[in-house]
Amino acid sequence: MRFVHVVAFSAAMAAASSMLMPYGTQAADAPAFTIKAEGGHFSPSQLEVAANRPFKVLVISAEKTPIEFESFELRRERVVKPGETITVNMPALSPGTYKFFDDFHRDTPEGAIVVK
Amino acid sequence: MAIVAIQFIPVQRSNPPIPGDLVAPAPVKNTLRAACYDCHSNRTRWPWYGALAPASWLVVHEVSEGRRRLNFSDWISYTADPATASHKLEEIAEFVSSGKMAPWYYTILHPEARLSPAQRRMIASWARREAGRIAN
């Protein structure tokens, strides 16, 4: 990077505080559902949730190594360490089936969130 | 003959709508646009060589795999789960610092995606800073 670029970049970074992307929190009353990862399986492997309403998914891992709870359709990717519980915010969704999987263990059967 | 025949197998080369693009300082955004957006956004500049099979299958595969793993055009979806967004940012820092992204075979035909060490540092430090901001 040439010097002018460094200067331009620093200026842009300084100005960046005025153009920060907002990162969301979620309504405290959003319903929560639990999925447990254990013995190479998600249980339940299918979760039924209501359409058009944000919700949370608590992912508990009883595995001995980290897992990665991931969904392409839902654009979620979270590492869960052994014994940890994480909370994943989900948006209001239209009816349909949204798959999730463990990206660290591709032989773990996929699960799905079924929105009705 | 075979090469002619495979041209008739249809492939999906489309640019879907943009739900909510990443917001970033101009030098970062311009670099990502030049080096990453063909595969990681809904603003793909479909290349000429991608119109010909079998290259077209490869390009379409790269773009659909790239888009589902990381899509800057739908950054807004990651932001609703801040830990996912910061995870993506950490991965961006890692893949750009290590030189894994943009893929070397892409940079052969797209010299604008050949990032200098300084550009890599710029992207990585922006991504780490942004990840830290979200985490707090």
mmCIF file of C-alpha atoms in Angstrom:
data_model
loop_
_atom_site.group_PDB
_atom_site.id
_atom_site.type_symbol
_atom_site.label_atom_id
_atom_site.label_comp_id
_atom_site.label_asym_id
_atom_site.label_seq_id
_atom_site.Cartn_x
_atom_site.Cartn_y
_atom_site.Cartn_z
ATOM 1 C CA MET A 1 0.000 0.000 0.000
ATOM 2 C CA ARG A 2 1.454 3.333 -0.999
ATOM 3 C CA PHE A 3 1.612 6.180 1.499
ATOM 4 C CA VAL A 4 -1.399 8.014 0.034
ATOM 5 C CA HIS A 5 -3.418 4.873 0.435
ATOM 6 C CA VAL A 6 -2.389 4.531 4.057
ATOM 7 C CA VAL A 7 -3.484 8.104 4.681
ATOM 8 C CA ALA A 8 -6.749 7.625 2.813
ATOM 9 C CA PHE A 9 -7.377 4.417 4.685
ATOM 10 C CA SER A 10 -6.758 5.954 8.100
ATOM 11 C CA ALA A 11 -9.085 8.805 7.238
ATOM 12 C CA ALA A 12 -11.729 6.361 6.116
ATOM 13 C CA MET A 13 -11.347 4.376 9.331
ATOM 14 C CA ALA A 14 -11.763 7.547 11.351
ATOM 15 C CA ALA A 15 -14.876 8.414 9.371
ATOM 16 C CA ALA A 16 -16.107 4.865 9.693
ATOM 17 C CA SER A 17 -17.691 5.436 13.075
ATOM 18 C CA SER A 18 -20.425 7.287 11.215
ATOM 19 C CA MET A 19 -21.084 4.305 8.967
ATOM 20 C CA LEU A 20 -20.998 1.347 11.285
ATOM 21 C CA MET A 21 -23.209 -1.553 10.502
ATOM 22 C CA PRO A 22 -25.778 -2.130 13.235
ATOM 23 C CA TYR A 23 -25.556 -5.524 14.903
ATOM 24 C CA GLY A 24 -28.834 -6.758 16.263
ATOM 25 C CA THR A 25 -30.001 -7.938 19.590
ATOM 26 C CA GLN A 26 -33.280 -9.755 19.866
ATOM 27 C CA ALA A 27 -36.534 -9.262 21.729
ATOM 28 C CA ALA A 28 -36.312 -10.904 25.137
ATOM 29 C CA ASP A 29 -39.689 -12.549 24.621
ATOM 30 C CA ALA A 30 -38.666 -14.401 21.445
ATOM 31 C CA PRO A 31 -39.545 -18.073 21.966
ATOM 32 C CA ALA A 32 -36.580 -20.366 22.547
ATOM 33 C CA PHE A 33 -36.055 -23.921 21.331
ATOM 34 C CA THR A 34 -33.317 -26.296 22.372
ATOM 35 C CA ILE A 35 -31.223 -28.612 20.241
ATOM 36 C CA LYS A 36 -28.685 -30.939 21.811
ATOM 37 C CA ALA A 37 -25.668 -32.349 20.019
ATOM 38 C CA GLU A 38 -24.654 -35.689 21.477
ATOM 39 C CA GLY A 39 -23.054 -38.859 20.166
ATOM 40 C CA GLY A 40 -22.880 -37.559 16.596
ATOM 41 C CA HIS A 41 -26.571 -36.615 16.467
ATOM 42 C CA PHE A 42 -28.737 -33.567 16.845
ATOM 43 C CA SER A 43 -31.821 -34.055 18.967
ATOM 44 C CA PRO A 44 -34.399 -33.234 18.093
ATOM 45 C CA SER A 45 -33.233 -33.320 14.495
ATOM 46 C CA GLN A 46 -36.399 -31.510 13.430
ATOM 47 C CA LEU A 47 -37.700 -28.435 15.118
ATOM 48 C CA GLU A 48 -41.112 -27.041 14.355
ATOM 49 C CA VAL A 49 -41.535 -23.294 14.758
ATOM 50 C CA ALA A 50 -44.196 -20.730 13.923
ATOM 51 C CA ALA A 51 -43.807 -18.573 10.814
ATOM 52 C CA ASN A 52 -43.298 -14.795 10.857
ATOM 53 C CA ARG A 53 -41.925 -14.564 14.347
ATOM 54 C CA PRO A 54 -38.298 -14.230 15.476
ATOM 55 C CA PHE A 55 -37.071 -17.006 17.757
ATOM 56 C CA LYS A 56 -33.937 -18.337 19.393
ATOM 57 C CA VAL A 57 -32.278 -21.701 19.213
ATOM 58 C CA LEU A 58 -30.201 -22.834 22.178
ATOM 59 C CA VAL A 59 -27.575 -25.300 21.047
ATOM 60 C CA ILE A 60 -26.139 -27.486 23.791
ATOM 61 C CA SER A 61 -23.140 -29.627 23.037
ATOM 62 C CA ALA A 62 -22.421 -32.805 24.944
ATOM 63 C CA GLU A 63 -19.785 -33.762 22.390
ATOM 64 C CA LYS A 64 -16.149 -34.217 23.381
ATOM 65 C CA THR A 65 -14.765 -31.931 20.674
ATOM 66 C CA PRO A 66 -16.051 -28.599 19.289
ATOM 67 C CA ILE A 67 -18.882 -28.728 16.794
ATOM 68 C CA GLU A 68 -19.949 -26.090 14.290
ATOM 69 C CA PHE A 69 -23.667 -25.465 14.146
ATOM 70 C CA GLU A 70 -24.215 -24.168 10.624
ATOM 71 C CA SER A 71 -27.037 -23.412 8.226
ATOM 72 C CA PHE A 72 -26.557 -22.075 4.707
ATOM 73 C CA GLU A 73 -30.224 -21.148 4.331
ATOM 74 C CA LEU A 74 -30.340 -19.342 7.663
ATOM 75 C CA ARG A 75 -26.845 -17.859 7.323
ATOM 76 C CA ARG A 76 -25.722 -19.006 10.721
ATOM 77 C CA GLU A 77 -22.315 -20.404 11.682
ATOM 78 C CA ARG A 78 -21.380 -20.920 15.321
ATOM 79 C CA VAL A 79 -18.761 -22.980 17.067
ATOM 80 C CA VAL A 80 -19.993 -24.787 20.188
ATOM 81 C CA LYS A 81 -17.380 -26.076 22.593
ATOM 82 C CA PRO A 82 -17.860 -29.246 24.645
ATOM 83 C CA GLY A 83 -20.318 -28.624 27.476
ATOM 84 C CA GLU A 84 -21.247 -25.183 26.165
ATOM 85 C CA THR A 85 -24.712 -23.759 25.419
ATOM 86 C CA ILE A 86 -24.991 -21.019 22.812
ATOM 87 C CA THR A 87 -27.962 -18.882 21.811
ATOM 88 C CA VAL A 88 -28.556 -18.387 18.102
ATOM 89 C CA ASN A 89 -30.874 -15.559 17.054
ATOM 90 C CA MET A 90 -33.226 -16.452 14.245
ATOM 91 C CA PRO A 91 -35.306 -13.986 12.226
ATOM 92 C CA ALA A 92 -39.006 -14.180 11.401
ATOM 93 C CA LEU A 93 -39.160 -16.800 8.671
ATOM 94 C CA SER A 94 -41.611 -17.730 5.966
ATOM 95 C CA PRO A 95 -42.954 -21.283 5.948
ATOM 96 C CA GLY A 96 -40.444 -23.815 4.680
ATOM 97 C CA THR A 97 -37.672 -26.186 5.682
ATOM 98 C CA TYR A 98 -34.300 -24.766 6.695
ATOM 99 C CA LYS A 99 -31.497 -27.282 7.089
ATOM 100 C CA PHE A 100 -28.662 -27.163 9.594
ATOM 101 C CA PHE A 101 -25.564 -29.348 10.001
ATOM 102 C CA ASP A 102 -22.307 -29.753 11.910
ATOM 103 C CA ASP A 103 -19.624 -28.368 9.616
ATOM 104 C CA PHE A 104 -16.859 -29.946 11.735
ATOM 105 C CA HIS A 105 -18.457 -33.400 11.466
ATOM 106 C CA ARG A 106 -20.080 -33.799 8.083
ATOM 107 C CA ASP A 107 -21.123 -37.381 8.925
ATOM 108 C CA THR A 108 -23.461 -36.092 11.655
ATOM 109 C CA PRO A 109 -26.940 -36.356 10.117
ATOM 110 C CA GLU A 110 -28.389 -32.987 9.073
ATOM 111 C CA GLY A 111 -31.256 -31.474 10.986
ATOM 112 C CA ALA A 112 -33.957 -29.074 9.905
ATOM 113 C CA ILE A 113 -36.055 -26.241 11.237
ATOM 114 C CA VAL A 114 -39.533 -26.641 9.840
ATOM 115 C CA VAL A 115 -41.387 -23.350 9.771
ATOM 116 C CA LYS A 116 -45.181 -23.567 9.633
ATOM 117 C CA MET B 1 -18.413 -32.646 -30.968
ATOM 118 C CA ALA B 2 -18.688 -33.398 -27.253
ATOM 119 C CA ILE B 3 -17.662 -29.813 -26.494
ATOM 120 C CA VAL B 4 -20.448 -28.519 -28.731
ATOM 121 C CA ALA B 5 -22.990 -30.888 -27.234
ATOM 122 C CA ILE B 6 -22.379 -29.891 -23.624
ATOM 123 C CA GLN B 7 -23.070 -26.241 -24.432
ATOM 124 C CA PHE B 8 -26.756 -27.135 -24.398
ATOM 125 C CA ILE B 9 -26.801 -28.309 -20.806
ATOM 126 C CA PRO B 10 -28.333 -25.329 -19.025
ATOM 127 C CA VAL B 11 -26.658 -23.754 -16.009
ATOM 128 C CA GLN B 12 -27.927 -21.130 -13.609
ATOM 129 C CA ARG B 13 -26.057 -17.864 -14.110
ATOM 130 C CA SER B 14 -28.105 -15.316 -12.289
ATOM 131 C CA ASN B 15 -27.714 -12.415 -9.901
ATOM 132 C CA PRO B 16 -30.445 -12.566 -7.254
ATOM 133 C CA PRO B 17 -31.585 -9.408 -5.406
ATOM 134 C CA ILE B 18 -29.421 -7.864 -2.670
ATOM 135 C CA PRO B 19 -31.054 -8.112 0.783
ATOM 136 C CA GLY B 20 -28.509 -5.893 2.585
ATOM 137 C CA ASP B 21 -24.914 -5.355 1.520
ATOM 138 C CA LEU B 22 -21.933 -5.089 3.877
ATOM 139 C CA VAL B 23 -21.184 -1.570 5.094
ATOM 140 C CA ALA B 24 -17.446 -0.875 5.347
ATOM 141 C CA PRO B 25 -14.965 1.963 4.799
ATOM 142 C CA ALA B 26 -14.377 2.623 1.075
ATOM 143 C CA PRO B 27 -10.827 1.175 0.802
ATOM 144 C CA VAL B 28 -12.017 -2.083 2.375
ATOM 145 C CA LYS B 29 -15.211 -2.218 0.381
ATOM 146 C CA ASN B 30 -13.473 -1.493 -2.923
ATOM 147 C CA THR B 31 -10.891 -4.201 -2.307
ATOM 148 C CA LEU B 32 -13.517 -6.769 -1.377
ATOM 149 C CA ARG B 33 -15.576 -5.783 -4.409
ATOM 150 C CA ALA B 34 -12.635 -6.264 -6.743
ATOM 151 C CA ALA B 35 -11.295 -9.458 -5.215
ATOM 152 C CA CYS B 36 -14.224 -11.282 -3.623
ATOM 153 C CA TYR B 37 -17.605 -10.141 -4.884
ATOM 154 C CA ASP B 38 -17.608 -12.312 -8.013
ATOM 155 C CA CYS B 39 -17.959 -15.383 -5.796
ATOM 156 C CA HIS B 40 -19.216 -13.966 -2.495
ATOM 157 C CA SER B 41 -22.045 -11.649 -3.505
ATOM 158 C CA ASN B 42 -25.108 -11.432 -5.711
ATOM 159 C CA ARG B 43 -23.196 -8.973 -7.924
ATOM 160 C CA THR B 44 -21.228 -11.532 -9.911
ATOM 161 C CA ARG B 45 -19.619 -10.188 -13.080
ATOM 162 C CA TRP B 46 -20.140 -13.432 -14.969
ATOM 163 C CA PRO B 47 -16.932 -13.916 -16.976
ATOM 164 C CA TRP B 48 -16.834 -14.617 -20.709
ATOM 165 C CA TYR B 49 -15.043 -17.937 -20.182
ATOM 166 C CA GLY B 50 -17.896 -18.897 -17.879
ATOM 167 C CA ALA B 51 -20.267 -19.000 -20.816
ATOM 168 C CA LEU B 52 -18.531 -22.054 -22.242
ATOM 169 C CA ALA B 53 -18.919 -25.550 -20.878
ATOM 170 C CA PRO B 54 -17.153 -27.179 -19.123
ATOM 171 C CA ALA B 55 -15.725 -23.942 -17.617
ATOM 172 C CA SER B 56 -19.276 -22.734 -17.020
ATOM 173 C CA TRP B 57 -19.982 -25.630 -14.667
ATOM 174 C CA LEU B 58 -16.895 -24.826 -12.665
ATOM 175 C CA VAL B 59 -17.678 -21.135 -12.438
ATOM 176 C CA VAL B 60 -21.293 -21.765 -11.486
ATOM 177 C CA HIS B 61 -20.181 -24.253 -8.847
ATOM 178 C CA GLU B 62 -17.604 -21.843 -7.383
ATOM 179 C CA VAL B 63 -20.121 -19.026 -7.249
ATOM 180 C CA SER B 64 -22.897 -21.050 -5.661
ATOM 181 C CA GLU B 65 -20.515 -22.585 -3.101
ATOM 182 C CA GLY B 66 -18.891 -19.201 -2.468
ATOM 183 C CA ARG B 67 -22.260 -17.490 -2.023
ATOM 184 C CA ARG B 68 -23.639 -19.968 0.437
ATOM 185 C CA ARG B 69 -20.483 -19.925 2.565
ATOM 186 C CA LEU B 70 -20.137 -16.150 2.655
ATOM 187 C CA ASN B 71 -22.405 -13.643 0.961
ATOM 188 C CA PHE B 72 -21.609 -9.955 1.353
ATOM 189 C CA SER B 73 -24.917 -9.050 -0.342
ATOM 190 C CA ASP B 74 -26.806 -10.646 2.528
ATOM 191 C CA TRP B 75 -24.545 -9.389 5.298
ATOM 192 C CA ILE B 76 -27.653 -8.076 7.004
ATOM 193 C CA SER B 77 -28.691 -11.658 7.793
ATOM 194 C CA TYR B 78 -25.442 -12.299 9.662
ATOM 195 C CA THR B 79 -25.821 -9.109 11.669
ATOM 196 C CA ALA B 80 -29.040 -10.375 13.310
ATOM 197 C CA ASP B 81 -26.891 -13.000 15.032
ATOM 198 C CA PRO B 82 -23.805 -10.970 16.014
ATOM 199 C CA ALA B 83 -21.723 -14.022 16.935
ATOM 200 C CA THR B 84 -22.176 -15.380 13.413
ATOM 201 C CA ALA B 85 -21.113 -12.033 11.950
ATOM 202 C CA SER B 86 -17.976 -11.880 14.095
ATOM 203 C CA HIS B 87 -17.182 -15.492 13.177
ATOM 204 C CA LYS B 88 -17.410 -14.613 9.462
ATOM 205 C CA LEU B 89 -15.143 -11.608 10.046
ATOM 206 C CA GLU B 90 -12.553 -13.755 11.833
ATOM 207 C CA GLU B 91 -12.646 -16.165 8.910
ATOM 208 C CA ILE B 92 -12.199 -13.325 6.433
ATOM 209 C CA ALA B 93 -9.134 -12.128 8.369
ATOM 210 C CA GLU B 94 -7.739 -15.661 8.459
ATOM 211 C CA PHE B 95 -8.377 -16.568 4.804
ATOM 212 C CA VAL B 96 -7.062 -13.249 3.527
ATOM 213 C CA SER B 97 -3.936 -13.225 5.740
ATOM 214 C CA SER B 98 -3.033 -16.771 4.783
ATOM 215 C CA GLY B 99 -3.505 -15.997 1.083
ATOM 216 C CA LYS B 100 -6.124 -18.732 0.727
ATOM 217 C CA MET B 101 -8.579 -16.153 -0.640
ATOM 218 C CA ALA B 102 -8.986 -15.019 -3.338
ATOM 219 C CA PRO B 103 -8.184 -18.447 -4.864
ATOM 220 C CA TRP B 104 -4.948 -18.397 -6.926
ATOM 221 C CA TYR B 105 -6.649 -19.857 -10.015
ATOM 222 C CA TYR B 106 -9.114 -16.969 -10.012
ATOM 223 C CA THR B 107 -6.356 -14.359 -9.800
ATOM 224 C CA ILE B 108 -4.768 -15.678 -13.009
ATOM 225 C CA LEU B 109 -7.608 -14.219 -15.068
ATOM 226 C CA HIS B 110 -8.467 -11.479 -12.545
ATOM 227 C CA PRO B 111 -5.304 -9.546 -11.691
ATOM 228 C CA GLU B 112 -7.354 -7.016 -9.713
ATOM 229 C CA ALA B 113 -7.914 -9.792 -7.152
ATOM 230 C CA ARG B 114 -4.176 -10.284 -6.592
ATOM 231 C CA LEU B 115 -3.854 -8.561 -3.231
ATOM 232 C CA SER B 116 -0.625 -6.978 -2.063
ATOM 233 C CA PRO B 117 0.641 -7.775 1.447
ATOM 234 C CA ALA B 118 -0.478 -4.282 2.502
ATOM 235 C CA GLN B 119 -3.976 -4.844 1.140
ATOM 236 C CA ARG B 120 -4.151 -8.157 2.989
ATOM 237 C CA ARG B 121 -3.138 -6.444 6.216
ATOM 238 C CA MET B 122 -5.729 -3.732 5.650
ATOM 239 C CA ILE B 123 -8.553 -6.264 5.172
ATOM 240 C CA ALA B 124 -7.438 -8.426 8.083
ATOM 241 C CA SER B 125 -7.099 -5.542 10.523
ATOM 242 C CA TRP B 126 -10.464 -4.104 9.518
ATOM 243 C CA ALA B 127 -12.104 -7.542 9.917
ATOM 244 C CA ARG B 128 -10.538 -8.182 13.333
ATOM 245 C CA ARG B 129 -11.445 -4.720 14.584
ATOM 246 C CA GLU B 130 -15.022 -5.097 13.377
ATOM 247 C CA ALA B 131 -15.256 -8.566 14.970
ATOM 248 C CA GLY B 132 -14.040 -7.081 18.249
ATOM 249 C CA ARG B 133 -16.563 -4.257 18.056
ATOM 250 C CA ILE B 134 -19.434 -6.706 17.616
ATOM 251 C CA ALA B 135 -18.261 -8.940 20.437
ATOM 252 C CA ASN B 136 -18.462 -6.012 22.900
#
